[in-house]
PDB file of C-alpha atoms in Angstrom:
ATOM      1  CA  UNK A   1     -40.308  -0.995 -12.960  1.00  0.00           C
ATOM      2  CA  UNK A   2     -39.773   1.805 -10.472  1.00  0.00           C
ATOM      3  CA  UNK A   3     -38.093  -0.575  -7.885  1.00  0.00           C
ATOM      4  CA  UNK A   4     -36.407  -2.220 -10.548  1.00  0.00           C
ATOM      5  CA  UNK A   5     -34.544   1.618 -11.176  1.00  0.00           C
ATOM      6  CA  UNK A   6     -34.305   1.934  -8.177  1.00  0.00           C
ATOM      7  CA  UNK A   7     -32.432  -0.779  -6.940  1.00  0.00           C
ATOM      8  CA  UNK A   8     -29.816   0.049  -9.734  1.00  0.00           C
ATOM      9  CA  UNK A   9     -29.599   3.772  -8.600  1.00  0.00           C
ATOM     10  CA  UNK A  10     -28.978   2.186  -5.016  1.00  0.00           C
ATOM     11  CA  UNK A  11     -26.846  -0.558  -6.384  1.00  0.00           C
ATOM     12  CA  UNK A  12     -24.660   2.161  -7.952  1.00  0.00           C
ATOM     13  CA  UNK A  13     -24.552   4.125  -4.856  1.00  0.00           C
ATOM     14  CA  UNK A  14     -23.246   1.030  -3.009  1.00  0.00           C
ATOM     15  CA  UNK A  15     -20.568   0.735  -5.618  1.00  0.00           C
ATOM     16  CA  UNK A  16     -19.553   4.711  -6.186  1.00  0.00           C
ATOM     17  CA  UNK A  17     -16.903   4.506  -2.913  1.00  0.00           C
ATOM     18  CA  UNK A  18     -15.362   0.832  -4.206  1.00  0.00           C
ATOM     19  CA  UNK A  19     -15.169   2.233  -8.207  1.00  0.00           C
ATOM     20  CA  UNK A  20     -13.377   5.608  -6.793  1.00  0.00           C
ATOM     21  CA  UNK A  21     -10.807   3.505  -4.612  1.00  0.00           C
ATOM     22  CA  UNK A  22      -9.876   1.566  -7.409  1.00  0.00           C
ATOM     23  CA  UNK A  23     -10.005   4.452 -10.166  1.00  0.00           C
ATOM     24  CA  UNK A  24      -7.680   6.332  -7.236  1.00  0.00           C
ATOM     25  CA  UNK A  25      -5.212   2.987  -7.384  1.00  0.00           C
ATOM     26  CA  UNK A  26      -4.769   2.969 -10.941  1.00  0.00           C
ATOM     27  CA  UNK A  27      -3.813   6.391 -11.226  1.00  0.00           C
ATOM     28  CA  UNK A  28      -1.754   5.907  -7.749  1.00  0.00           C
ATOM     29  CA  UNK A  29       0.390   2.935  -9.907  1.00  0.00           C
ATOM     30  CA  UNK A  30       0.406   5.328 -12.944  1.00  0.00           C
ATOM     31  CA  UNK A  31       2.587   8.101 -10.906  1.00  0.00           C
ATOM     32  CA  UNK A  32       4.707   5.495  -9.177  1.00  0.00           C
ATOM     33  CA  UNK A  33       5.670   4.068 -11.938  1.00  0.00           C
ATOM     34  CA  UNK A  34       6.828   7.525 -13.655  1.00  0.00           C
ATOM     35  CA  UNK A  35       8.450   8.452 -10.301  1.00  0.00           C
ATOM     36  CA  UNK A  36      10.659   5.490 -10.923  1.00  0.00           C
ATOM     37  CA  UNK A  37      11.472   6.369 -14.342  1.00  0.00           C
ATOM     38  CA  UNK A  38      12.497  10.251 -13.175  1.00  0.00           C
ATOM     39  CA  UNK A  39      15.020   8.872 -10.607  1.00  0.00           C
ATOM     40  CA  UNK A  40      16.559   6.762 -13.094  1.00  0.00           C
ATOM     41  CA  UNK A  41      16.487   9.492 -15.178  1.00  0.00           C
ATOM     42  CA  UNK A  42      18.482  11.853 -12.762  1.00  0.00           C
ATOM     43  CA  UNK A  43      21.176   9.075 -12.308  1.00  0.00           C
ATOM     44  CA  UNK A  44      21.705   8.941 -15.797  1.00  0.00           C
ATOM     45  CA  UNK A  45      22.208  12.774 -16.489  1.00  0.00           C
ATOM     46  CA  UNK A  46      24.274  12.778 -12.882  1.00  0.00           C
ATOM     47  CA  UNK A  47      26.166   9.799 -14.226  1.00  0.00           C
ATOM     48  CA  UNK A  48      26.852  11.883 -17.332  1.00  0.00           C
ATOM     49  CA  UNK A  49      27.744  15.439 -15.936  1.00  0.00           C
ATOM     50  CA  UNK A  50      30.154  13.069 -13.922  1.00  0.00           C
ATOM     51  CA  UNK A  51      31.550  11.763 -16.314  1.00  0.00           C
ATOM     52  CA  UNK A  52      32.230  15.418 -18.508  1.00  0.00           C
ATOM     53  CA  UNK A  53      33.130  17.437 -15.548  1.00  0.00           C
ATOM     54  CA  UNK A  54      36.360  17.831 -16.407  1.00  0.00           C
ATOM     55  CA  UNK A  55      36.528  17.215 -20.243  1.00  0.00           C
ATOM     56  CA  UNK A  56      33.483  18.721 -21.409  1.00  0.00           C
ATOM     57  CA  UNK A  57      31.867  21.306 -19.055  1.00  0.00           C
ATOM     58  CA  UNK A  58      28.864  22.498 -21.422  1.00  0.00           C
ATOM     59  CA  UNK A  59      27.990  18.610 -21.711  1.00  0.00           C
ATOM     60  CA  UNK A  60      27.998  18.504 -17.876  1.00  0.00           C
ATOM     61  CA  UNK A  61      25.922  21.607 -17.259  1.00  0.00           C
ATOM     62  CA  UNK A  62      23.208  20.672 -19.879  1.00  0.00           C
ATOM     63  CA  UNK A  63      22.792  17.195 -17.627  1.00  0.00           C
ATOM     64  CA  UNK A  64      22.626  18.917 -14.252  1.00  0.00           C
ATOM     65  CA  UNK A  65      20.556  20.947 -16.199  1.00  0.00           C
ATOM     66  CA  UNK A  66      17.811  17.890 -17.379  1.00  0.00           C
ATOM     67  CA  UNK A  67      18.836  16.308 -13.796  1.00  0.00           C
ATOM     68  CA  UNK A  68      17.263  19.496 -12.091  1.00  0.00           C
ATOM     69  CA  UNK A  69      14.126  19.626 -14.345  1.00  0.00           C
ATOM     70  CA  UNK A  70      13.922  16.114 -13.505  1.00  0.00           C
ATOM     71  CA  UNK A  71      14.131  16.868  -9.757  1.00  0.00           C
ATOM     72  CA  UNK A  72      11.672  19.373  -9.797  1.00  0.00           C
ATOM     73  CA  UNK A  73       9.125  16.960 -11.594  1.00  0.00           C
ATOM     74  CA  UNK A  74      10.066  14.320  -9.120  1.00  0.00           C
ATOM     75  CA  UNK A  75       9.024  16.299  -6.133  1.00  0.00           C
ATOM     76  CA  UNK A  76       5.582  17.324  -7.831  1.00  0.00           C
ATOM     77  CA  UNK A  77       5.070  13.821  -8.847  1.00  0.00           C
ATOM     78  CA  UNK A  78       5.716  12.814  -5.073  1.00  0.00           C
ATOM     79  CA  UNK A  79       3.340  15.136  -3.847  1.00  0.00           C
ATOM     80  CA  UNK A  80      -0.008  13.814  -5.963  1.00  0.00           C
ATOM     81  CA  UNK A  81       1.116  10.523  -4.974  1.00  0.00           C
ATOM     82  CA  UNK A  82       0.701  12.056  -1.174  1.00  0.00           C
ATOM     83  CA  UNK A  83      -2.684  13.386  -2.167  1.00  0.00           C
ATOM     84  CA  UNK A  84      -3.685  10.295  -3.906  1.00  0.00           C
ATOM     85  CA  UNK A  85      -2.861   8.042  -0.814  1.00  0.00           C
ATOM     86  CA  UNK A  86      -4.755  10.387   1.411  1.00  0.00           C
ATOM     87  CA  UNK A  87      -7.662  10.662  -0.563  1.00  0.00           C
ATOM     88  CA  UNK A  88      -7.320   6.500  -0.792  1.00  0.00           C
ATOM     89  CA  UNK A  89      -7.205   6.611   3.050  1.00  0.00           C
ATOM     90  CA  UNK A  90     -10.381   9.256   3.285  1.00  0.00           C
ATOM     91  CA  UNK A  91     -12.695   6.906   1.291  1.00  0.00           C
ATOM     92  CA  UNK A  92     -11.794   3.745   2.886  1.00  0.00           C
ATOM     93  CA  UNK A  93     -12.494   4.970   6.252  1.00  0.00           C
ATOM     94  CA  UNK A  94     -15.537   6.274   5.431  1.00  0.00           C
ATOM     95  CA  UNK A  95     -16.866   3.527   3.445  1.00  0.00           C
ATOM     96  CA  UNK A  96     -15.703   1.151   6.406  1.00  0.00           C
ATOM     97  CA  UNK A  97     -17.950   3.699   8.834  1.00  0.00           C
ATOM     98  CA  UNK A  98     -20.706   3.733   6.521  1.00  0.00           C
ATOM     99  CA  UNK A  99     -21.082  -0.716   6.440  1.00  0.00           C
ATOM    100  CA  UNK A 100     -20.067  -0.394  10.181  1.00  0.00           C
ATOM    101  CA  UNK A 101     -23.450   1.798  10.489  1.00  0.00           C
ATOM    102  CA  UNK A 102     -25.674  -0.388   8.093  1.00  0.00           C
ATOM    103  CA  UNK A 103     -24.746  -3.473   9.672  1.00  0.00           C
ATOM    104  CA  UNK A 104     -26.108  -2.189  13.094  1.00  0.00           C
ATOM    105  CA  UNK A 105     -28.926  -0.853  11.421  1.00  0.00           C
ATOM    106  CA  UNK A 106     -29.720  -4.551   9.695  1.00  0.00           C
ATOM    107  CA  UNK A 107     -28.660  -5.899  13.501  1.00  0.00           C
ATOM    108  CA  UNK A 108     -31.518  -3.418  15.096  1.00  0.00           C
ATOM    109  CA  UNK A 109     -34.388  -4.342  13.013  1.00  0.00           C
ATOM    110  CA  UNK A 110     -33.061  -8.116  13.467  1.00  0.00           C
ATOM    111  CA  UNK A 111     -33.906  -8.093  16.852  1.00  0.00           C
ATOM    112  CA  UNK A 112     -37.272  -5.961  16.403  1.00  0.00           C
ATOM    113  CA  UNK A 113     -38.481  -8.715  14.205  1.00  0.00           C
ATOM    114  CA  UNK A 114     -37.456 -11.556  16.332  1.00  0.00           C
ATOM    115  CA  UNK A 115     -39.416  -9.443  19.622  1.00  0.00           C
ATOM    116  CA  UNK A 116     -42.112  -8.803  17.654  1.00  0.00           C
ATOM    117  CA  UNK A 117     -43.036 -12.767  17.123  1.00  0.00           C
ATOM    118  CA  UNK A 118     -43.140 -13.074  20.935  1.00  0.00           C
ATOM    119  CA  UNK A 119     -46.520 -13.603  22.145  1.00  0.00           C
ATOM    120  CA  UNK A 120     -47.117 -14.548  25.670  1.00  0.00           C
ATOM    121  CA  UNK A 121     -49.653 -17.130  24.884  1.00  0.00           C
ATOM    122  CA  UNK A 122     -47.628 -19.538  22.560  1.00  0.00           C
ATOM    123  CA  UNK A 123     -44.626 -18.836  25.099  1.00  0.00           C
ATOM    124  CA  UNK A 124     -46.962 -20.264  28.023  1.00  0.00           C
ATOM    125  CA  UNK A 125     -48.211 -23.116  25.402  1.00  0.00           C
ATOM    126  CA  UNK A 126     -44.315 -24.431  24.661  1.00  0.00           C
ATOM    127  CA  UNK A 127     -42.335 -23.443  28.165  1.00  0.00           C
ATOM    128  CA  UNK A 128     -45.655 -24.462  30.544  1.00  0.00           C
ATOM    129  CA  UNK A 129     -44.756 -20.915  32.668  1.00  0.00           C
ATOM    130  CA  UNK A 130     -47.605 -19.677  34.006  1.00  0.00           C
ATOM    131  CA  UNK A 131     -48.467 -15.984  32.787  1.00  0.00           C
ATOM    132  CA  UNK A 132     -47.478 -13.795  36.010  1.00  0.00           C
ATOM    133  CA  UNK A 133     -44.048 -15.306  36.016  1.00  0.00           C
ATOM    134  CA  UNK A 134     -43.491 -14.864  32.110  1.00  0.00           C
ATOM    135  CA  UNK A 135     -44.918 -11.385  32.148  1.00  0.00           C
ATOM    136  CA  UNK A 136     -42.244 -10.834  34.089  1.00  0.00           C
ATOM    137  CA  UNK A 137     -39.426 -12.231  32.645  1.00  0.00           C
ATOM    138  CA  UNK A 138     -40.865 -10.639  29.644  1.00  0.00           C
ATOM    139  CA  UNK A 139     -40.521  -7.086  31.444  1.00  0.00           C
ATOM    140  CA  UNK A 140     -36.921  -7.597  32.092  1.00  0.00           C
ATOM    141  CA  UNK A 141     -35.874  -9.169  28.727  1.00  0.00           C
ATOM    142  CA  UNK A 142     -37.845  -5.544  27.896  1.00  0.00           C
ATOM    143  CA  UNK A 143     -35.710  -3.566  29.908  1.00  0.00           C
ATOM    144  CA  UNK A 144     -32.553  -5.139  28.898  1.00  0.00           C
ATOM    145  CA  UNK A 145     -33.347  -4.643  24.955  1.00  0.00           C
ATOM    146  CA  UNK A 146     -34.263  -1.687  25.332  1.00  0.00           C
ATOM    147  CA  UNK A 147     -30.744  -0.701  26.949  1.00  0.00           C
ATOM    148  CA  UNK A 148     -29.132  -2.633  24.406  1.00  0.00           C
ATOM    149  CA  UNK A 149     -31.426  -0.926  21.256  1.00  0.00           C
ATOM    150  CA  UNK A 150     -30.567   2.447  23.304  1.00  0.00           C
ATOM    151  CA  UNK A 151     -26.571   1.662  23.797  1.00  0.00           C
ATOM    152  CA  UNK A 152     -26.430   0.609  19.985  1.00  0.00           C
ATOM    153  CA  UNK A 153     -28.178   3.737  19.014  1.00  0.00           C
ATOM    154  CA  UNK A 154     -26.046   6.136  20.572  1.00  0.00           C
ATOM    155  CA  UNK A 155     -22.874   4.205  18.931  1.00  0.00           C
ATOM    156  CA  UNK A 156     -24.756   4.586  15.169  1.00  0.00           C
ATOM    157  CA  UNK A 157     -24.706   8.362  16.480  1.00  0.00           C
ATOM    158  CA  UNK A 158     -21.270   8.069  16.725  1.00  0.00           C
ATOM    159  CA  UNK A 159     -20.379   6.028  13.735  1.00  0.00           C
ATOM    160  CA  UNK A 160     -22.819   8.940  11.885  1.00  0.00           C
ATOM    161  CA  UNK A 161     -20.696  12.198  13.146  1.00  0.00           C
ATOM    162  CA  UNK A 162     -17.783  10.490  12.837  1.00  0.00           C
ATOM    163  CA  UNK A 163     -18.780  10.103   8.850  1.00  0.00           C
ATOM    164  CA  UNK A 164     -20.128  13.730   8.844  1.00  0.00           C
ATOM    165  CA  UNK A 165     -17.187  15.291  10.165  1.00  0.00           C
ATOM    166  CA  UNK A 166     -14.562  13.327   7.972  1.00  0.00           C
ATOM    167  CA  UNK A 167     -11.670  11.012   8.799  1.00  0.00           C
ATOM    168  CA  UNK A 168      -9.555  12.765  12.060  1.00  0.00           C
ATOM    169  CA  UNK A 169      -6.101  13.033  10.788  1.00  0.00           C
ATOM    170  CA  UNK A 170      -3.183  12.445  13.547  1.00  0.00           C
ATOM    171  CA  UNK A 171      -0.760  14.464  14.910  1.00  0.00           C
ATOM    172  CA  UNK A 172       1.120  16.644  13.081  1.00  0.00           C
ATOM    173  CA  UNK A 173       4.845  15.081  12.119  1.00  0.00           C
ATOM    174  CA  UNK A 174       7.726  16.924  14.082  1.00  0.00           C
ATOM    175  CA  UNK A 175      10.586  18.431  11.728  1.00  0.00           C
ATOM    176  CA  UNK A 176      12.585  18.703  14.833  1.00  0.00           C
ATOM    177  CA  UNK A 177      12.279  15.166  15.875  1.00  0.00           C
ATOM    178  CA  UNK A 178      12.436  13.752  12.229  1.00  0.00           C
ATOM    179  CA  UNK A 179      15.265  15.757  11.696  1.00  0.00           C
ATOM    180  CA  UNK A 180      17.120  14.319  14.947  1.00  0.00           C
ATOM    181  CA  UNK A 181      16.614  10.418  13.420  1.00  0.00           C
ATOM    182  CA  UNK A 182      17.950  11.605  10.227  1.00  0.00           C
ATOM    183  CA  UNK A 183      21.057  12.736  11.691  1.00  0.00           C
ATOM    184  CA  UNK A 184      21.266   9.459  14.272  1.00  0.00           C
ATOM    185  CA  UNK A 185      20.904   7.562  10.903  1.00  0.00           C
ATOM    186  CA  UNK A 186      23.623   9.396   9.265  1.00  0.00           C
ATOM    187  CA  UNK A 187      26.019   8.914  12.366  1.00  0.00           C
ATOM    188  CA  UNK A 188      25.448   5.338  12.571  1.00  0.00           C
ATOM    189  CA  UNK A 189      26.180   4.801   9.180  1.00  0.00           C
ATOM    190  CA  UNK A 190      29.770   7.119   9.590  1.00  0.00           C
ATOM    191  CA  UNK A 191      30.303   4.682  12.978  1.00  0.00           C
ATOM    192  CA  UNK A 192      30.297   1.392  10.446  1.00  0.00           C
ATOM    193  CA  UNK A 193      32.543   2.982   7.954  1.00  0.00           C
ATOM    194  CA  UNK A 194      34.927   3.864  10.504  1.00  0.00           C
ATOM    195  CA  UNK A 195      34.485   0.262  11.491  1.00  0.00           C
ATOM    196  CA  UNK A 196      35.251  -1.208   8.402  1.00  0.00           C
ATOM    197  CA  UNK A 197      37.911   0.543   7.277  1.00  0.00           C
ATOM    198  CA  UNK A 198      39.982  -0.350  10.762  1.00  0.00           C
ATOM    199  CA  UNK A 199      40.114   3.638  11.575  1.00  0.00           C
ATOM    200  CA  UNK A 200      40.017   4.834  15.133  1.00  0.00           C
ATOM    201  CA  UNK A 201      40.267   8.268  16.562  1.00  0.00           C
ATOM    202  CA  UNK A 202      42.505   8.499  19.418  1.00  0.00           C
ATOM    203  CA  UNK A 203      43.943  11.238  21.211  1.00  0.00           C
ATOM    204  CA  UNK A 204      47.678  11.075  21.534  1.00  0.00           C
ATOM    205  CA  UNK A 205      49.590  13.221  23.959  1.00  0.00           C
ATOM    206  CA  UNK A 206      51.639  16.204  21.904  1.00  0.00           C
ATOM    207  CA  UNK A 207      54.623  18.465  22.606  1.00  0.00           C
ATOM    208  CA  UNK A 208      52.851  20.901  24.999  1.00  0.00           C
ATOM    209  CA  UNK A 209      50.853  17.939  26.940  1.00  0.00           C
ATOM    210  CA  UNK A 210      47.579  19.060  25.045  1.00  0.00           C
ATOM    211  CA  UNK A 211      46.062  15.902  22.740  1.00  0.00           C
ATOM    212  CA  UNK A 212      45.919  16.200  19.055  1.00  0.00           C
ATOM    213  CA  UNK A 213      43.267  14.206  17.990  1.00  0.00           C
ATOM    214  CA  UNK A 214      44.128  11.921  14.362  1.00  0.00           C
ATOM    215  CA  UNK A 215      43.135   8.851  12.852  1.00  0.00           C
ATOM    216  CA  UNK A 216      45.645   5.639  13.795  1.00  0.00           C
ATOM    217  CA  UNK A 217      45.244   2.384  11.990  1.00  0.00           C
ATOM    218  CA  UNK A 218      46.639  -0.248  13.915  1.00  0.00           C
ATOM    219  CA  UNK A 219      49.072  -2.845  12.646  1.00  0.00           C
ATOM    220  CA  UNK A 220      47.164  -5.510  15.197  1.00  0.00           C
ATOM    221  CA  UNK A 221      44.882  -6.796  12.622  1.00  0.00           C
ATOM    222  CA  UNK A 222      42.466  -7.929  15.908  1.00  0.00           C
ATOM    223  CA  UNK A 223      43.007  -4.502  16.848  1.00  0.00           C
ATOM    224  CA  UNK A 224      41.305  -2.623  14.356  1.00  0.00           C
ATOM    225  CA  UNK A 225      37.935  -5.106  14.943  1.00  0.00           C
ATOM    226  CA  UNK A 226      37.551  -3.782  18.544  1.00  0.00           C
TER     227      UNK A 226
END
C-alpha cells in the first residue's frame, strides 16, 4: 500500500513540470487571442476618428479616446504574454536538465549491474584466458570505468548546478543596435517607394552654380526603372 502511494506521489511529481507547461500554453493562447481582438479594436476606433475628423470632432476624440485605452491594454497584454513565454522557456529547460540527469543516473547503475555479474571464473570457463592475463585485462577495463563513472559524474554535477542555479538568460538586447535596424528597415522601405513611383532626386545646377536638389520624373519610361 505504501509503495502503491508512493509511486503516485512520484508519478505526480514526474508530471507537475509537463501539467504547468501546458496550463502556461493555454493561458499563453488565451492572451494572444485577446491581443488580436485589441488591435482590431484600435483600427476600428482609428478608422472611425478618421472618418469624423472633420465632420464630427467629439465623435473623433471619443475613438482616439477607446483607441488609447485600447493601446494601453495592448501593451499590458503584450507584456504577460512576455512573462508567460519566459516562464514556458524556464520550465522546459529545466525539465529537459532534470531527464538529462536521470538518464545518466539510470546509465550509471546500468553499467554497475552489468560489472557486477563479472566473475573471473565463468570469464576463464567461456573465453579459455588463463587467470593472470584476465586479471589484467580486468584491471584496465577497471581503470577505464572508473574514468568513465568519474567523467559522467562530474557532468551530473554540472547538469545539477546548472538546475540549481536556473536557466542563464543571454545577453542583454541593444536599444542602440535595434534601433539602427529599425531605421535601415524604414529607409529601405522609402528606397522602394521612390522606386515605384519613378521619382529620383537629382541635383540640377541653379542660377548661382550651387545645386538645388528636387524630385524629376523622367518622361523615358525605361528611365524611371534604373
Amino acid at each position: 500500500m505504501w509503495g502503491w502511494f508512493g509511486g503516485n506521489a512520484a508519478q505526480a511529481r514526474k508530471d507537475a513540470p509537463k501539467k504547468a507547461i501546458l496550463q502556461l500554453r493555454q493561458q499563453l493562447d488565451m492572451l494572444k487571442k485577446r491581443e488580436t481582438h485589441l488591435e482590431n479594436q484600435m483600427s476600428e476606433q482609428d478608422a472611425i476618428a478618421r472618418k469624423n475628423i472633420s465632420t464630427n470632432k467629439a465623435v473623433a476624440r471619443t475613438a482616439l479616446k477607446r483607441k488609447k485605452a485600447h493601446e494601453q491594454t495592448l501593451e499590458q497584454t503584450s507584456q504577460q504574454i512576455t512573462m508567460l513565454e519566459n516562464q514556458i522557456y524556464s520550465i522546459e529547460a529545466a525539465n529537459i536538465n532534470q531527464e538529462t540527469l536521470n538518464a545518466m543516473k539510470n546509465a550509471g547503475k546500468a553499467m554497475k549491474d552489468i560489472h557486477g555479474n563479472l566473475n573471473i571464473d565463468k570469464v576463464d570457463q567461456i573465453m579459455h584466458v588463463p587467470l593472470l592475463l584476465f586479471a589484467r585485462r580486468r584491471n584496465r577495463l577497471t581503470v577505464c570505468c572508473r574514468e568513465e563513472l568519474t567523467e559522467q559524474k562530474e557532468l551530473a554535477n554540472e547538469i545539477g548546478n546548472a538546475i540549481a542555479n536556473g536557466p542563464q538568460t543571454g545577453e542583454p538586447i541593444d536599444e542602440a543596435e535595434l534601433e539602427d535596424e529599425l531605421a535601415a528597415i524604414e529607409q529601405e522601405q522609402l528606397d522602394e517607394k521612390m522606386l515605384k513611383t519613378g521619382t529620383v532626386p537629382v541635383l540640377p545646377t541653379g542660377p548661382n552654380g550651387e545645386g538645388e536638389l528636387f524630385l524629376y520624373k523622367s518622361s523615358d519610361p525605361y528611365a524611371n526603372e534604373l
